[in-house]
Amino acid sequence: MPTFSRRSVPLLFTLLTALALSLTACGGSSSSSTPATLAPPLPEPVEPQPEPEPEPEPEPDPPTAPEPVNLHWDDSYQRDVDYPATVTLPQQLITVRDGTRLAATLILPADADGNAASGPFPTIATFTGYNQFYSGSTFADPALVQRGYAYITIDMRGTGASQGTWQAFGPLDHNDIADALQYIQQQPWSNGDIGLNGASYMGITGLLAGAQGDPAVKAIFAIVPMGDAYRDIVFSGGQINLGFIPLWMTLVTGLGVVPTPAGFDNRTPGYTLGTLLEHLQGALTDFQVPVIASALLGGDRAYDDPFWRVRSPLEHADNISAPTFIVGGLKDIFQRGEPLLYEALKGHTTAKLLLGPWEHLDGSAGAGLPRDGVPDLGRIRLAWFDHYLKQLDSGAEQFPPVTQYYLGAERYHTAADWPHPQAEVRTFYLHGRELLPLFGSLSSEAPTKKHSTALLQTPLNGLCSASASQWTAGLLGMLLSPCSAQNNAVELFEAVYTSAPLEQDLIINGPIAGQIWASTTGFDTNVVVRISVVDAKGLSRPLTQGIQMASMSANDSTRARYLDGELIQPWHPFTRDSGQPVRPFTPFQADVEVFPTSAVIRAGEKLRISVGPSDFPRLSPIPDLLTSLLGLMTVYSEPERASRVNIPVLPLAALPAS
């Protein structure tokens, strides 16, 4: 139906008036001076015809029952080697579109005398930032090579023996990866089919390689990869990560500026020295130092923008069509992003998710497998590549969609999806105690009385905690092993809320949201939420945690996750414009993203939630040190400001008895 603006009404009225006047002028009035004429005879009435019977609508097709999902692992797949040995060829250079040369090492199947087989072979590729020369052949899996795969490892731009300046997954890296994929397909040892394999850095580049859209990429096996550069690791909660990022920057930079006898012949004189000078100059003037300085001093790098998004595989997941297997860890530095990657992929390609009880290094190796019917990572990977690169009947397509380790139950369980389809939300309200304000309780009932707890904003609390071990990739856990197994020490400086002993098991599965009402005497503060289970001896065993900077706690509800109408995973923009002022003594609500977990709290044990202002060394109050240091943070528990934590839980029947 046409619509009319207010301006069209006078015109419409004029047209209707003119039409009426013209009809009058044509003889509608008995006072006209023109003699009246007889009207023509009316037509004979016509019998109304019955309406034709409408054509019957076709019967809708009966709903198709969803295909059953396999939830059982088969660990029987194995096959003998095709070749008795492998051979590593001299390091070679790949020239990419801007003339930069990337160093690459190729390993081929070989006979017993070490002679390379002729091929061609499907190729497994790994793109590394950790200098393949000093890492030896640790990135390549000889078991794959002996079973008929070529394996190529490539130093990314600005690392190892490759030219250029390190980009840390930036746009030039994307171009280099695309060029390297084309190079592989053109080599006589390649049959044109490529699989991507690797852990951590190499898992990230494998996903970015899949996102290039090259049809030659047939499968991806990404172990402990990052999903969102900003939120997963560098600035989760809005504060710079002082636990892992300095270690990582030092590792990549150090391995990039040590001499590398790359073994090139006389056609490349001075290559090693020139490459080292490029790496050093890039670190000082182009990337590492400028990026760190901008992040620490509150420059553009301190906020989420295209710089971080282009480096985030989640932003490119829609472009990945190759079947992808994601391996993650419940205590990994990328704990947040690994299940999100599975979610982003499952709707348009084959995707599988395996979450173990791991920190980063253990997760890279799949420590403890095989267990509970789940094969070790080497066997899973072989089946994955054999199916999608060699079209062998390995059963990989029938792997369970999701396999998770459940802390507390201490075993793996499978599921049809993540989060678990049967999850429902339970809200636990924080209740203060008048006589012991630091030791409150938990209840499903909202508070009816006013309570508050004041905490000193100490910036260093958290050093003796499971979080400190996690966010140093297990390093502090090895040095301070008692701290990694308990939260009792860190809880001494936090407000602690503990449930009564549970009457039945509580099964937790998925991301968690802490909605905490607080205030500060300063101009900013962090809000840390830890989830623990307390045993009969009072040991507080850590499950997961989250942190949120108060001034950056604006929640975008259009991108956040809700369950049963309750927030379980906030989404914070972390842009300059999304910042909001924190006024001294003025209450605010911080929606804290507590990273996902899967756990069983047994009957008789207690659920504990603790709230504090610091999680060092994971995050530092820099660049907001002066606005938050040595203030007081107050946590509220009252009817108007009911602090609470929303936890996805499963019915007891969701997990078979172990």
XYZ file of C-alpha atoms in Angstrom, residues 39-486:
448
model
C -28.947 7.482 -18.971
C -28.138 4.323 -20.886
C -30.153 1.235 -19.871
C -28.703 -0.862 -17.064
C -27.287 -4.223 -18.102
C -29.242 -7.377 -17.360
C -28.381 -8.807 -13.977
C -25.951 -11.694 -14.129
C -26.315 -14.675 -11.830
C -23.299 -14.806 -9.528
C -20.980 -17.654 -10.337
C -19.811 -19.851 -7.482
C -16.232 -19.320 -6.384
C -13.969 -22.068 -7.701
C -12.887 -24.539 -5.083
C -9.378 -23.645 -3.949
C -6.676 -26.039 -4.914
C -5.758 -28.114 -1.874
C -2.380 -27.153 -0.480
C 0.183 -29.896 -0.743
C 0.723 -31.836 2.427
C 3.910 -30.670 4.142
C 6.723 -33.144 4.248
C 6.864 -34.891 7.589
C 9.597 -33.450 9.778
C 12.894 -35.161 9.303
C 14.204 -36.682 12.467
C 17.636 -35.338 13.303
C 20.423 -37.715 12.551
C 21.569 -39.475 15.685
C 24.769 -38.056 17.129
C 27.473 -40.478 18.098
C 28.584 -39.894 21.682
C 31.022 -42.784 21.975
C 34.721 -42.802 21.167
C 36.268 -45.635 19.191
C 39.979 -45.768 19.965
C 40.722 -48.716 17.718
C 41.926 -46.845 14.620
C 45.538 -47.451 13.743
C 47.555 -48.445 10.729
C 51.082 -49.531 10.053
C 53.671 -47.149 8.672
C 53.987 -46.930 4.899
C 57.646 -45.897 4.960
C 60.367 -47.073 7.335
C 62.078 -43.691 7.725
C 61.911 -39.955 7.069
C 64.366 -37.494 5.526
C 64.749 -33.785 6.264
C 65.734 -31.735 3.220
C 67.988 -28.640 3.381
C 66.171 -25.522 4.524
C 64.639 -23.594 1.634
C 63.269 -20.089 1.047
C 59.761 -19.191 -0.068
C 59.459 -15.761 -1.690
C 56.116 -14.089 -0.985
C 54.360 -11.299 -2.869
C 56.372 -8.356 -1.474
C 59.740 -10.088 -2.008
C 60.206 -11.190 1.616
C 61.659 -14.684 1.946
C 60.342 -17.177 4.489
C 62.475 -20.079 5.730
C 60.934 -23.530 5.407
C 61.943 -27.082 6.320
C 60.500 -30.062 4.488
C 60.380 -33.633 5.806
C 59.474 -36.431 3.396
C 58.859 -40.162 3.719
C 61.984 -42.193 3.009
C 63.181 -45.731 2.565
C 65.400 -47.514 5.059
C 68.501 -45.911 3.524
C 67.130 -42.397 3.951
C 66.259 -41.821 0.303
C 63.236 -39.599 -0.127
C 60.177 -41.231 -1.661
C 59.027 -39.708 -4.914
C 55.466 -38.859 -3.926
C 53.439 -36.743 -4.481
C 51.930 -36.663 -0.993
C 49.230 -34.800 0.863
C 51.054 -32.161 2.879
C 50.795 -31.166 6.531
C 51.859 -27.546 7.125
C 52.819 -25.752 10.317
C 53.449 -21.994 10.481
C 55.553 -21.116 13.533
C 56.910 -18.038 15.296
C 59.282 -20.017 17.523
C 62.302 -20.508 15.244
C 62.163 -23.992 13.832
C 65.977 -24.316 13.834
C 66.223 -24.187 17.622
C 63.033 -26.158 18.073
C 64.338 -28.960 15.893
C 61.671 -31.258 14.476
C 59.318 -30.862 17.440
C 56.627 -29.272 15.271
C 56.596 -32.079 12.708
C 55.063 -35.425 13.587
C 57.255 -38.193 12.106
C 54.412 -40.663 12.614
C 52.439 -38.734 9.994
C 55.378 -38.579 7.583
C 55.964 -42.322 7.811
C 52.309 -42.830 6.928
C 52.598 -41.031 3.626
C 52.492 -37.303 4.351
C 54.927 -34.563 3.449
C 55.465 -32.165 6.357
C 56.560 -28.553 5.906
C 57.339 -26.130 8.743
C 57.607 -22.414 7.909
C 59.033 -19.590 10.022
C 56.613 -16.666 9.967
C 57.827 -13.254 8.796
C 60.269 -11.672 11.253
C 60.899 -14.926 13.176
C 63.433 -17.728 12.981
C 65.353 -17.575 9.717
C 62.683 -15.643 7.790
C 63.155 -12.083 6.643
C 61.009 -9.109 7.630
C 59.472 -7.759 10.810
C 57.367 -9.855 13.168
C 53.651 -9.127 12.788
C 52.009 -11.380 15.439
C 49.203 -12.635 13.154
C 48.757 -9.289 11.381
C 47.632 -8.625 7.786
C 51.055 -9.337 6.269
C 51.043 -12.722 7.979
C 47.695 -13.490 6.373
C 49.161 -12.672 2.938
C 52.294 -14.714 3.628
C 50.243 -17.741 4.644
C 48.134 -17.485 1.483
C 51.296 -17.308 -0.669
C 52.860 -20.253 1.148
C 49.747 -22.368 0.545
C 50.063 -21.638 -3.176
C 53.758 -22.523 -3.075
C 53.029 -25.901 -1.483
C 50.522 -26.816 -4.179
C 53.071 -26.094 -6.916
C 55.775 -28.422 -5.580
C 56.428 -31.866 -7.105
C 56.231 -33.565 -3.684
C 52.696 -32.188 -3.076
C 49.505 -33.713 -4.447
C 47.694 -30.413 -3.797
C 45.854 -31.389 -0.606
C 46.906 -29.609 2.605
C 46.231 -30.140 6.291
C 47.130 -27.622 9.005
C 48.551 -28.821 12.301
C 49.971 -27.235 15.409
C 49.628 -26.145 19.006
C 49.332 -22.645 20.456
C 50.960 -20.207 17.982
C 50.841 -22.898 15.314
C 47.197 -23.669 16.057
C 46.349 -19.995 15.587
C 48.191 -19.761 12.263
C 46.534 -22.997 11.187
C 43.119 -21.433 11.667
C 44.227 -18.271 9.858
C 45.476 -20.473 7.021
C 42.083 -22.148 6.808
C 40.450 -18.723 6.679
C 42.276 -17.871 3.439
C 39.575 -19.784 1.591
C 42.059 -21.888 -0.375
C 40.214 -25.062 -1.469
C 43.447 -27.017 -1.108
C 43.066 -26.880 2.681
C 41.171 -30.054 3.520
C 41.531 -30.337 7.304
C 42.731 -28.417 10.382
C 43.936 -29.786 13.707
C 44.316 -26.814 16.069
C 45.580 -27.493 19.601
C 45.092 -24.860 22.361
C 44.528 -21.980 19.898
C 43.451 -18.431 20.688
C 40.023 -17.239 19.586
C 39.875 -13.523 20.468
C 43.260 -11.833 20.884
C 41.962 -9.003 23.049
C 39.487 -10.809 25.328
C 41.130 -14.225 25.574
C 44.609 -13.204 26.556
C 46.054 -9.712 26.015
C 43.444 -7.543 27.744
C 40.819 -9.879 29.195
C 38.773 -7.783 31.591
C 40.257 -4.586 30.152
C 43.678 -4.814 31.832
C 46.954 -5.828 30.234
C 48.105 -9.369 30.950
C 51.420 -9.174 32.818
C 51.599 -12.925 33.345
C 51.807 -14.412 29.869
C 52.316 -11.570 27.392
C 55.808 -10.478 28.565
C 56.941 -14.117 28.573
C 55.560 -14.635 25.087
C 56.987 -11.408 23.654
C 60.383 -12.254 25.140
C 60.296 -15.786 23.746
C 59.408 -14.793 20.181
C 61.746 -11.789 20.153
C 64.633 -13.716 21.699
C 64.330 -16.601 19.269
C 64.183 -14.090 16.419
C 67.409 -12.234 17.222
C 69.751 -15.158 17.885
C 72.061 -16.271 15.062
C 70.526 -18.974 12.914
C 72.881 -21.006 10.718
C 70.176 -21.578 8.163
C 72.390 -23.639 5.885
C 71.823 -21.539 2.754
C 74.324 -21.776 -0.043
C 76.410 -19.022 -1.646
C 73.422 -17.636 -3.535
C 72.352 -15.912 -0.324
C 75.489 -14.236 1.069
C 74.924 -12.244 4.248
C 71.419 -13.612 4.612
C 71.710 -14.539 8.288
C 73.210 -11.203 9.388
C 70.732 -9.177 7.330
C 67.815 -11.151 8.725
C 68.946 -10.646 12.328
C 69.268 -6.896 11.806
C 65.748 -6.791 10.347
C 64.364 -8.669 13.327
C 66.118 -6.396 15.821
C 65.065 -3.185 14.092
C 61.498 -4.439 13.794
C 61.346 -5.249 17.512
C 62.631 -1.825 18.525
C 60.844 0.448 16.070
C 58.096 -1.374 14.182
C 56.223 -3.762 16.413
C 57.138 -5.109 19.852
C 58.310 -1.966 21.641
C 55.717 0.392 20.067
C 52.834 -2.009 20.714
C 53.826 -2.649 24.333
C 54.338 1.061 24.989
C 50.956 1.953 23.512
C 49.221 -0.738 25.575
C 50.918 0.224 28.836
C 50.411 3.956 28.408
C 46.742 3.806 27.428
C 47.245 4.383 23.700
C 45.234 2.882 20.867
C 46.584 -0.618 21.529
C 44.927 -0.577 24.973
C 41.483 -0.799 23.326
C 39.798 -3.338 21.087
C 39.959 -2.217 17.471
C 40.845 -3.634 14.018
C 44.446 -4.163 15.156
C 43.306 -6.905 17.549
C 40.371 -8.177 15.499
C 42.458 -8.997 12.433
C 44.641 -11.110 14.737
C 41.665 -13.024 16.170
C 40.687 -16.320 14.486
C 37.109 -15.878 15.722
C 36.783 -12.874 13.411
C 37.689 -15.079 10.438
C 35.860 -18.277 11.405
C 33.128 -17.743 8.793
C 35.793 -18.147 6.094
C 36.968 -21.534 7.351
C 35.334 -24.375 5.427
C 37.788 -27.175 6.167
C 36.778 -29.714 8.831
C 38.408 -28.517 12.060
C 39.300 -30.294 15.287
C 39.789 -27.958 18.289
C 41.693 -29.087 21.378
C 41.450 -26.903 24.482
C 42.074 -26.886 28.197
C 39.949 -26.006 31.224
C 42.974 -24.202 32.717
C 44.509 -23.031 29.458
C 45.410 -19.423 28.687
C 42.892 -19.678 25.829
C 40.228 -21.301 28.014
C 37.663 -18.724 26.886
C 38.170 -18.869 23.142
C 38.505 -22.574 22.391
C 34.823 -23.504 22.834
C 33.826 -20.264 21.096
C 35.838 -21.336 18.053
C 33.922 -24.616 17.975
C 30.646 -22.681 18.162
C 31.702 -20.356 15.355
C 32.609 -23.265 13.068
C 29.976 -25.926 13.739
C 27.206 -24.242 11.731
C 29.009 -24.311 8.381
C 31.659 -27.032 8.551
C 32.487 -30.193 10.441
C 33.865 -29.222 13.853
C 34.839 -31.210 16.932
C 35.855 -30.012 20.399
C 37.994 -31.771 23.007
C 38.538 -30.000 26.352
C 40.952 -31.572 28.822
C 41.966 -30.665 32.392
C 45.040 -28.873 31.064
C 47.112 -25.775 31.425
C 48.810 -24.598 28.247
C 51.842 -26.878 28.049
C 49.982 -30.022 29.079
C 47.222 -29.149 26.639
C 49.728 -28.835 23.800
C 50.683 -32.472 24.378
C 47.261 -33.824 25.388
C 48.732 -35.029 28.663
C 47.075 -38.042 30.278
C 45.498 -39.435 27.119
C 44.352 -42.059 26.320
C 41.761 -42.058 29.093
C 38.075 -42.891 29.520
C 37.976 -44.210 25.963
C 39.425 -41.007 24.471
C 42.499 -41.806 22.303
C 45.759 -39.887 22.557
C 46.155 -36.802 20.371
C 48.494 -38.538 17.933
C 45.925 -41.202 17.108
C 43.072 -38.670 16.881
C 45.144 -36.477 14.560
C 46.126 -39.396 12.319
C 42.479 -40.443 11.983
C 41.479 -36.830 11.241
C 44.008 -36.332 8.454
C 43.624 -39.857 7.067
C 39.904 -39.307 6.611
C 39.979 -35.821 5.103
C 43.277 -35.942 3.180
C 43.507 -39.617 2.229
C 39.797 -40.555 2.217
C 40.469 -43.543 4.452
C 37.738 -45.030 6.606
C 39.175 -43.866 9.923
C 35.881 -42.989 11.630
C 36.919 -39.365 12.165
C 33.612 -37.981 10.952
C 31.920 -40.006 13.713
C 33.960 -38.552 16.555
C 31.667 -37.152 19.281
C 30.956 -33.452 18.666
C 32.109 -32.412 22.146
C 34.262 -34.176 24.707
C 34.910 -32.472 28.051
C 36.778 -33.355 31.179
C 34.748 -32.718 34.333
C 36.779 -31.518 37.280
C 35.587 -33.210 40.455
C 34.309 -36.223 38.534
C 37.869 -36.559 37.147
C 36.800 -38.116 33.880
C 35.795 -37.273 30.308
C 32.180 -37.136 29.143
C 30.801 -36.502 25.666
C 27.942 -34.268 24.546
C 26.095 -33.326 21.380
C 27.032 -29.653 21.668
C 28.648 -26.907 23.711
C 27.330 -25.522 25.976
C 25.510 -28.678 26.925
C 21.994 -28.754 25.388
C 20.458 -29.628 28.764
C 22.047 -26.739 30.640
C 19.824 -24.456 32.702
C 20.813 -21.478 34.786
C 21.022 -21.304 38.575
C 21.566 -18.004 40.311
C 23.533 -17.871 43.545
C 23.142 -14.654 45.546
C 25.920 -13.372 47.774
C 24.839 -12.836 51.382
C 26.958 -10.982 53.916
C 27.227 -11.713 57.621
C 27.144 -9.031 60.264
C 29.697 -10.560 62.622
C 32.000 -11.977 59.927
C 31.639 -9.658 56.916
C 34.459 -11.337 54.989
C 32.816 -14.760 55.262
C 29.360 -14.720 53.705
C 27.017 -17.357 52.399
C 25.347 -18.341 49.121
C 21.651 -18.835 48.511
C 19.159 -19.081 45.674
C 17.126 -16.421 47.507
C 17.831 -12.723 46.969
C 19.068 -10.820 50.032
C 16.512 -9.121 52.252
C 18.968 -7.242 54.467
C 21.721 -4.754 53.706
C 25.298 -5.961 54.001
C 28.563 -4.705 52.548
C 32.179 -5.782 52.730
C 35.149 -3.425 52.279
C 38.399 -4.722 50.755
C 41.785 -3.083 50.341
C 42.603 -2.670 46.637
C 45.962 -4.408 46.841
C 47.379 -4.772 43.305
C 49.464 -7.900 44.027
C 46.911 -10.329 45.451
C 46.719 -13.484 43.365
C 50.392 -14.401 43.219
C 49.684 -17.583 45.204
C 46.709 -18.898 43.258
C 45.749 -21.282 40.494
C 45.241 -18.254 38.267
C 48.911 -17.266 38.611
C 49.931 -20.701 37.386
C 47.441 -20.671 34.516
C 48.391 -17.261 33.188
C 52.096 -17.984 33.178
C 51.417 -21.145 31.115
C 52.214 -23.297 34.161
C 55.560 -21.663 35.015
C 54.555 -20.325 38.443
C 52.709 -23.552 39.104
C 56.005 -25.417 38.838
C 57.739 -22.938 41.157
C 54.862 -22.623 43.652
C 53.084 -25.939 43.235
C 50.971 -25.732 46.436
C 49.451 -22.470 45.194
C 48.187 -23.963 41.943
C 46.021 -26.513 43.755
C 44.166 -24.180 46.139
